[in-house]
Coordinates of C-alpha atoms and ligand atoms in Angstrom, one line a residue:
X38 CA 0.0 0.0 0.0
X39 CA 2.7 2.4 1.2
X40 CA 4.8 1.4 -2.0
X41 CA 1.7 2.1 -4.3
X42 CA 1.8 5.6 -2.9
X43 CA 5.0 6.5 -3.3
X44 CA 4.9 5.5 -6.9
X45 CA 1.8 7.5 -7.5
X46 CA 3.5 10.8 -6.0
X47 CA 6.4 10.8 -8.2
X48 CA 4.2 10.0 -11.5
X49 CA 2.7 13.1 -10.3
X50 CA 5.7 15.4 -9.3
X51 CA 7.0 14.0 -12.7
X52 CA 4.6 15.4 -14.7
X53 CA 4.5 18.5 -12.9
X54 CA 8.3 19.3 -13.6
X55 CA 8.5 17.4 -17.1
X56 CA 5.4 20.3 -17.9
X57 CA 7.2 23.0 -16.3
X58 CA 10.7 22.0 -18.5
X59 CA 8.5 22.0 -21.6
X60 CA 6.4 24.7 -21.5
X61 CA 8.5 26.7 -19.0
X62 CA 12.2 27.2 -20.5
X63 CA 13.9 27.4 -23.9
X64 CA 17.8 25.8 -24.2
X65 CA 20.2 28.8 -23.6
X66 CA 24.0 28.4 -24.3
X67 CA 24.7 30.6 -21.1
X68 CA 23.3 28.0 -18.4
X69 CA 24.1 24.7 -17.7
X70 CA 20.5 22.5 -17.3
X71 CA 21.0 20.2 -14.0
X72 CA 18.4 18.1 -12.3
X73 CA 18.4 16.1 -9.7
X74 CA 15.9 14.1 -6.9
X75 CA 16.7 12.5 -3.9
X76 CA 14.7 11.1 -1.0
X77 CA 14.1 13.1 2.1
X78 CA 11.9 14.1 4.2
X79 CA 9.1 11.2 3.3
X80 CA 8.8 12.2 -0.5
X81 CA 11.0 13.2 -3.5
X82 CA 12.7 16.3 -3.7
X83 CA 13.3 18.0 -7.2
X84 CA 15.4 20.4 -8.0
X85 CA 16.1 22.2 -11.2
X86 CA 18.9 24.9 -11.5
X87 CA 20.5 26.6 -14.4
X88 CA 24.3 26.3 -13.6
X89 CA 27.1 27.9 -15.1
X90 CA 28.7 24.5 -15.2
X91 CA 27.7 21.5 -14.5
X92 CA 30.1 20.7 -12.2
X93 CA 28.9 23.6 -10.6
X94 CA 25.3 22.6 -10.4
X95 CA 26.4 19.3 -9.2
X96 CA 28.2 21.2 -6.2
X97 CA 24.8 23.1 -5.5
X98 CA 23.0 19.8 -5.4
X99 CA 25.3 18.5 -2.7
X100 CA 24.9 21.7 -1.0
X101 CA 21.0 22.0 -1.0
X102 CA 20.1 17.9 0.0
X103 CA 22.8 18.4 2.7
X104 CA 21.0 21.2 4.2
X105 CA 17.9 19.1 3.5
X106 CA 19.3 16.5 5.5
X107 CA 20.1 19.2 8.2
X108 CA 16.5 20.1 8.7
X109 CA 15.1 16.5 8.3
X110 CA 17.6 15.4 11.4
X111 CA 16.6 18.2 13.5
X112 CA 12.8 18.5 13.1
X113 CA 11.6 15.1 11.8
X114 CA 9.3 13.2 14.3
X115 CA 10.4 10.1 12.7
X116 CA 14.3 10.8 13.7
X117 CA 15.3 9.2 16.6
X118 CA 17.6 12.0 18.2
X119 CA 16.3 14.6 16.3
X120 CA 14.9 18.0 18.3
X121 CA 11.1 17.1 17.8
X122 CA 11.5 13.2 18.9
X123 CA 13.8 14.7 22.1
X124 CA 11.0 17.2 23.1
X125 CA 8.3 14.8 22.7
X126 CA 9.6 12.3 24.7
X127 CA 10.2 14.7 27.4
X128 CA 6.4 15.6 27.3
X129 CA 5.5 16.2 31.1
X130 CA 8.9 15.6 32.8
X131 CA 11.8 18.4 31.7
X132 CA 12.6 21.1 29.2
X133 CA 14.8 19.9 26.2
X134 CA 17.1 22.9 24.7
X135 CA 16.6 23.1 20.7
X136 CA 18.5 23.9 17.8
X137 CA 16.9 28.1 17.1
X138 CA 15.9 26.5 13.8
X139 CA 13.5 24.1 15.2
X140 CA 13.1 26.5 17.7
X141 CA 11.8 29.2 15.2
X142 CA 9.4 26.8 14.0
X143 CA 7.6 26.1 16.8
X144 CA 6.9 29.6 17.9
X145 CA 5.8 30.4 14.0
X146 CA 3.6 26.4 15.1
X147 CA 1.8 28.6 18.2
X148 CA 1.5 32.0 16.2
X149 CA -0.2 30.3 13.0
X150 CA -2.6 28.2 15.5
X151 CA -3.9 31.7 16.4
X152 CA -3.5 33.5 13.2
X153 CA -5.7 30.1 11.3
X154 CA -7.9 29.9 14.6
X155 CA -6.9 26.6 15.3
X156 CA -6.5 25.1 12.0
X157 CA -3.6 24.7 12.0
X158 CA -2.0 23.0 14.6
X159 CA 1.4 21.4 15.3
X160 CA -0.1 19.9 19.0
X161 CA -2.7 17.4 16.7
X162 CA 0.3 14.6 17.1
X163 CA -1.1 11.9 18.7
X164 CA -3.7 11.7 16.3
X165 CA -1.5 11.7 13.2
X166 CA -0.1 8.9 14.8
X167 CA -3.3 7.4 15.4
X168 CA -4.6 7.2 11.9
X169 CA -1.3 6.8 10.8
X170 CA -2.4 8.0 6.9
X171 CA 0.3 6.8 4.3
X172 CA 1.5 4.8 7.3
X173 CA 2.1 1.1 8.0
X174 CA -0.4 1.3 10.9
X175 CA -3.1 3.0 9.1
X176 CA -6.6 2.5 10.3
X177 CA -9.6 3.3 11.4
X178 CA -9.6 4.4 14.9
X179 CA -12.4 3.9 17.4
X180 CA -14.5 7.1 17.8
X181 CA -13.4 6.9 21.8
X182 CA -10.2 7.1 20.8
X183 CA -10.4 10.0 19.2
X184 CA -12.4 12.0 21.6
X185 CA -9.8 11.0 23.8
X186 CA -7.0 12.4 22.1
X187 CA -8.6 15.5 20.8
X188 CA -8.2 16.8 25.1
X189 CA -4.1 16.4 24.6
X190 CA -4.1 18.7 21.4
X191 CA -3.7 22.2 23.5
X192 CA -0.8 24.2 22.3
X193 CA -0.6 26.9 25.2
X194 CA 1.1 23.4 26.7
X195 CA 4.1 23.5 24.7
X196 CA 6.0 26.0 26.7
X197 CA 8.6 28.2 24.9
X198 CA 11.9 30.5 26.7
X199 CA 13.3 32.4 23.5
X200 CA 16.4 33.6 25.8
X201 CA 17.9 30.0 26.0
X202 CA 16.1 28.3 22.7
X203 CA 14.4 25.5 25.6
X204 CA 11.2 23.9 24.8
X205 CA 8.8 21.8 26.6
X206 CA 5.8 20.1 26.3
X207 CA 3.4 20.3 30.0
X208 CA 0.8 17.8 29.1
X209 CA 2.2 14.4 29.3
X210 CA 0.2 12.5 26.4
X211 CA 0.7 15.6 24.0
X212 CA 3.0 15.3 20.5
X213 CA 4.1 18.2 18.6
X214 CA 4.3 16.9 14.8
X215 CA 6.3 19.5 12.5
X216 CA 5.2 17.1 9.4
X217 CA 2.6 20.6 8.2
X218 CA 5.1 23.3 8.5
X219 CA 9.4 21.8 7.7
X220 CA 8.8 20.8 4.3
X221 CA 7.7 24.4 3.4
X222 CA 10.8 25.5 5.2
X223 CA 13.0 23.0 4.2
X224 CA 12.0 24.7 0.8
X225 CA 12.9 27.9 1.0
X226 CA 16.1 27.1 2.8
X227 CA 17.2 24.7 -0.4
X228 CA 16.5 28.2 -2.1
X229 CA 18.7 30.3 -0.1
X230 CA 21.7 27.7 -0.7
X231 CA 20.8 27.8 -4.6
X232 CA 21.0 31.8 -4.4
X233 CA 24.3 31.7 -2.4
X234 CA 25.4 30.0 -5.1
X235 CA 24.7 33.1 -7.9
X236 CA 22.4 31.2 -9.7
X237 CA 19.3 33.1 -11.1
X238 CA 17.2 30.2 -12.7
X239 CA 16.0 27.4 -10.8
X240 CA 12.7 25.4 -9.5
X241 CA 12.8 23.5 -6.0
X242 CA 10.0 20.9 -6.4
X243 CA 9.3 18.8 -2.6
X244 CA 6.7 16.9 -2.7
X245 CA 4.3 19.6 -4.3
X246 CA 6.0 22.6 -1.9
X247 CA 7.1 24.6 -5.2
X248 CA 9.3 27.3 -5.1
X249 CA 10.3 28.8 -8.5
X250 CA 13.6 31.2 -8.3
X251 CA 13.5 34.0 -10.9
X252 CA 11.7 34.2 -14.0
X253 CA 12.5 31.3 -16.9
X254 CA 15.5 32.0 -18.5
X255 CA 14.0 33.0 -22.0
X256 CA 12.7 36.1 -20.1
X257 CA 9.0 34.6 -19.2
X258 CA 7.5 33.4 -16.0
X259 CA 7.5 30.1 -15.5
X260 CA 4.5 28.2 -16.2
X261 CA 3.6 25.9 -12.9
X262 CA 1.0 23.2 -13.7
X263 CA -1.1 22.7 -10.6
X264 CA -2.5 18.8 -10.4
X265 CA -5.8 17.6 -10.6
X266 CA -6.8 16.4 -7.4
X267 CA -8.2 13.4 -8.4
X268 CA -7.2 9.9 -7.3
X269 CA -5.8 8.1 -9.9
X270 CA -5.4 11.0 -12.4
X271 CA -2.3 12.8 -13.1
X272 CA -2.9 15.5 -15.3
X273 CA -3.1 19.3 -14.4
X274 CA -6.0 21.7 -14.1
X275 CA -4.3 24.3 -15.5
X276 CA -1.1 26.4 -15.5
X277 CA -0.2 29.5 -12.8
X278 CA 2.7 32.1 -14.5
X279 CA 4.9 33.1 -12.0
X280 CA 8.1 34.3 -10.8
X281 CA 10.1 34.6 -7.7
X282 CA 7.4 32.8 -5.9
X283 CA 6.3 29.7 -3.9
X284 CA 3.2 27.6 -4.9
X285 CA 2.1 25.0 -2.3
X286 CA -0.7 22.6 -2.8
X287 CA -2.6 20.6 -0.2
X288 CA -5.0 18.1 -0.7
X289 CA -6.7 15.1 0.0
X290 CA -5.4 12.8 -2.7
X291 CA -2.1 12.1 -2.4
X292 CA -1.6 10.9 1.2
X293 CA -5.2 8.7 1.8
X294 CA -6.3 5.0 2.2
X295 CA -10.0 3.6 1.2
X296 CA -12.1 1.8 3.6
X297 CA -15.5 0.5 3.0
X298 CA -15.9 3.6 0.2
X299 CA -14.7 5.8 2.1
X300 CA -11.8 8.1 1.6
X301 CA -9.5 8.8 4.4
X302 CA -6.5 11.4 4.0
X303 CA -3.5 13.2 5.8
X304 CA -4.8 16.3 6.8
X305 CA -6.8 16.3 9.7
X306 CA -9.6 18.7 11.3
X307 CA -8.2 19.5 15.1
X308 CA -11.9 20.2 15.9
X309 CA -12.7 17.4 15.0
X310 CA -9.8 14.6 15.2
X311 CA -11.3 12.7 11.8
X312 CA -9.5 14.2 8.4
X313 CA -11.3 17.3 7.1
X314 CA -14.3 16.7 5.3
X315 CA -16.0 19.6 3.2
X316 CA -16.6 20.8 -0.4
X317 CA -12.2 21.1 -1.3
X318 CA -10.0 18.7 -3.2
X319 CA -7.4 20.8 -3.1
X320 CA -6.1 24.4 -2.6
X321 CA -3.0 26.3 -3.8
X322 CA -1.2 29.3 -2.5
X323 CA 1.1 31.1 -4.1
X324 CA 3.1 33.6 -1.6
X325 CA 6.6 34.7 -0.9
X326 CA 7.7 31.9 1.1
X327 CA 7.1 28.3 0.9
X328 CA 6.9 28.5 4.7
X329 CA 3.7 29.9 4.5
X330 CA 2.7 28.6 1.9
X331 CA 2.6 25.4 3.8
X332 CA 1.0 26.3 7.0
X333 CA -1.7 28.2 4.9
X334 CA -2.3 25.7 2.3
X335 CA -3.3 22.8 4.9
X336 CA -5.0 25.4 7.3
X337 CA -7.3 26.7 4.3
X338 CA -7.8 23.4 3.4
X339 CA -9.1 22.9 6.7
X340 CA -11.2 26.4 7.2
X341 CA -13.1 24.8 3.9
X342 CA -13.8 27.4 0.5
X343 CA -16.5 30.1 1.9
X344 CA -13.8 30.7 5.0
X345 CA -10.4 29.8 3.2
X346 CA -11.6 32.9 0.9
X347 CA -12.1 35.0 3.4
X348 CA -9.2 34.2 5.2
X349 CA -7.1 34.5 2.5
X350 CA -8.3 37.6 0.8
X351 CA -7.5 39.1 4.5
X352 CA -3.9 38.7 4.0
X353 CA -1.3 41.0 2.4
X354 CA 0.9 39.1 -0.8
X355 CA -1.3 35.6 -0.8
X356 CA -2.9 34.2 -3.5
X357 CA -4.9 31.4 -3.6
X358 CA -6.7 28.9 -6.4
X359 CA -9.1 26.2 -4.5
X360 CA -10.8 23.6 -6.1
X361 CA -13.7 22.0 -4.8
X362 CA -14.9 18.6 -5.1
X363 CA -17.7 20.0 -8.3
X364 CA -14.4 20.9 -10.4
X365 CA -15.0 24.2 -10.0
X366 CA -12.0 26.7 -9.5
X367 CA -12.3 29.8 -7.3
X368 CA -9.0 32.0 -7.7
X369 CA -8.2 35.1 -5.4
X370 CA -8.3 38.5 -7.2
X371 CA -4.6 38.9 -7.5
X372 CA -4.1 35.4 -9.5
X373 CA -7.1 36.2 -11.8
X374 CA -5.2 37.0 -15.0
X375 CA -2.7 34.3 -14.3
X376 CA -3.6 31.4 -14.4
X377 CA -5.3 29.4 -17.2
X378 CA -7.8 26.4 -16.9
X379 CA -6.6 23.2 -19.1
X380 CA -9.0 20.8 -18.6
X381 CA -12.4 21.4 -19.8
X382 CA -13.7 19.2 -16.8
X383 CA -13.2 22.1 -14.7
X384 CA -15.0 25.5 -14.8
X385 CA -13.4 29.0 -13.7
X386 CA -16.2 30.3 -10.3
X387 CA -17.3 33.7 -10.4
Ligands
FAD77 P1 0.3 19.4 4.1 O1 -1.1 19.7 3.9 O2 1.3 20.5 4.0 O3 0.6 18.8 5.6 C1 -0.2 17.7 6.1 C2 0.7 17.1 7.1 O4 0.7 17.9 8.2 C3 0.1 15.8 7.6 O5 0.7 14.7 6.9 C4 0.4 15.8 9.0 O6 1.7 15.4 9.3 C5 0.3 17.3 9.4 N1 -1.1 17.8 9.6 C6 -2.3 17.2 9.3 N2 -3.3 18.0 9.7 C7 -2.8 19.1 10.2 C8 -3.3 20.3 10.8 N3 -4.6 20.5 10.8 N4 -2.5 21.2 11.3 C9 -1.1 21.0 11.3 N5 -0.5 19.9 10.7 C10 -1.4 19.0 10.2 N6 6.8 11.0 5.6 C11 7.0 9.6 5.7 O7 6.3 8.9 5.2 N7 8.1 9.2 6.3 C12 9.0 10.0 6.9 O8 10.0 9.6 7.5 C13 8.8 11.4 6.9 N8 9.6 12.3 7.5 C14 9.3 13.6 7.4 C15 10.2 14.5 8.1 C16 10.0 15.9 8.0 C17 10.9 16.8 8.7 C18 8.8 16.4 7.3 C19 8.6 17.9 7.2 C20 8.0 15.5 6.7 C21 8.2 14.1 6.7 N9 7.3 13.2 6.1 C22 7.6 11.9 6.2 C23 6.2 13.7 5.3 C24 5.0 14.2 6.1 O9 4.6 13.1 6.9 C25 3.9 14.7 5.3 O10 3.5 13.8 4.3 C26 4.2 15.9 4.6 O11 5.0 16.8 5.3 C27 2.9 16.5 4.2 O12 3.1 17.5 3.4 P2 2.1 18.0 2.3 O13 2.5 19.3 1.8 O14 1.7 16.9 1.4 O15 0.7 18.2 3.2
MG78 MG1 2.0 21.5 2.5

């Protein structure tokens, strides 16, 4: 089951990139096309740079899945040592001092739970780990269960001291679970290293956290297909031009299982404990930093379309496209005239 899913997710990330190489860039003598994708992080991470050399763009390559590798150590839940597994563990005995990366990203964790009033939460561990989605364990939980859990989900118990970087968590039977918010990051970090390294062209592709670096080298944006969110399709609904820009997709059909009809998926309603169930298949946002991106993606996702709007047309520099379950595509007023529906299945919303 796992393996099935993996598969699937590439096919998809494949297409996404191959569409974004074809449509999105012309050969230019200057640059040096390198592409490479390596494992991390639970998915495949693609990234496309236009090298001087490509010896060069093999150095950047090492340089960006090493600082990958950095983040994955420290913040994963699913590393042994790492800062999220020690502070966890430590759950209602002691404080646990953290790297001020990790650190960071558990304040932004508590600011966003406010900011997305509640939507998003990093303190819903224990019942990611219940349904275990994409998991070995997945399942169907006994409603108990989660009524249970949902009382260890409080984040004003993860304490925070910003003068020596110490975390801890108060409630005993509560798990913090970075899994919404580091691959975002992870993102725009792997985009630092790439611009450190003078290069002006480039895409960073992880797991559907997009983040495209400068325009396409023959002078356009870069056309971004965004993926139907169907299971079993692989296609796109259409194509966002952008620049200098993150594009970050939620949804309920890449991380699910199916029992007795019924779709399950990975991103999960804290008010309710059961994966979020409303009118959405899948929304993008398109904002400065992948970081966002992230958190706002899976919280909008959440808030459901008549709210996510709202929400969203509230903030300064985010952009939105949701599509709901009807194939219908509602796009915030500052993506309007860029981005193009592809499949007739789908209809632009008023
Ligand atoms: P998003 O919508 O961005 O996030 C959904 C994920 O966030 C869920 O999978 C869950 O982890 C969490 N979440 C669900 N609901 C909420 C909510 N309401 N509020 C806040 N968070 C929520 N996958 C593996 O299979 N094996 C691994 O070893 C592994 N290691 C990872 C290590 C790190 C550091 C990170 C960041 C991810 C790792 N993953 C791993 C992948 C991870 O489990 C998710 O699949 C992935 O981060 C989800 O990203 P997304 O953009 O698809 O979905
Ligand atoms: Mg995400």
């Amino acid at each position: 089951m796992k393996n099935i899913k993996v598969k699937r997710t590439v096919i998809l990330l494949g297409i996404l990139v191959s569409f974004l190489l074809l449509f999105g860039c012309s050969e230019e003598e200057d640059y040096q096309l390198v592409q490479e994708s390596r494992f991390a992080l639970g998915t495949y991470n693609q990234v496309t740079v236009y090298a001087p050399s490509e010896e060069e763009g093999q150095d950047i390559m090492d340089a960006v899945f090493t600082r990958v590798n950095e983040i994955e150590n420290l913040m994963s839940i699913n590393v042994e040592d790492s800062d999220i597994s020690k502070l966890n563990e430590k759950a209602g005995e002691s404080s646990v001092t953290v790297d001020p990366e990790t650190f960071h990203l558990l304040d932004l964790g508590k600011e966003y739970k406010e900011l997305t009033d509640g939507t998003f939460n990093i303190g819903i561990g224990t019942l990611i780990q219940l349904w275990d989605i994409g998991g070995d364990d997945q399942q169907v939980p006994e409603e108990a269960e989660i009524g249970s859990l949902l009382n260890h989900t409080d984040l004003n118990q993860l304490i925070l001291n910003e003068d020596s970087y110490e975390a801890r968590i108060e409630d005993p039977e509560m798990i913090v679970d970075l899994g919404g918010i580091a691959k975002g990051y992870a993102v725009d970090q792997a985009v630092q290293v790439i611009k450190n390294h003078g290069v002006e062209h480039a895409i960073v592709d992880f797991g559907g956290d997009v983040y495209v670096l400068g325009g396409n080298p023959d002078g356009n944006d870069w056309r971004i297909g965004i993926s139907t969110p169907e299971i079993g399709e692989s296609g796109v609904v259409g194509r966002l031009f952008s620049s200098d820009m993150s594009v970050v997709s939620s949804g309920d059909y890449e991380r699910y299982f199916i029992e007795n009809d019924q779709l399950y998926h990975h991103i999960i309603d804290p008010s309710t404990g059961h994966p979020t169930d409303n009118e959405l298949s899948s929304v993008t946002v398109i904002s400065d930093s992948a970081l966002e991106g992230d958190i706002l993606s899976t919280a909008m996702f959440v808030m459901g379309l008549e709210d996510g709007l709202d929400f969203v047309n509230d903030l300064e520099g985010v952009e939105a496209v949701l599509i709901t379950k009807s194939k219908e595509v509602y796009l915030t007023t500052g993506v309007s005239d860029l981005f193009e529906i592809m499949d007739e299945e789908y209809t632009l919303a008023d």
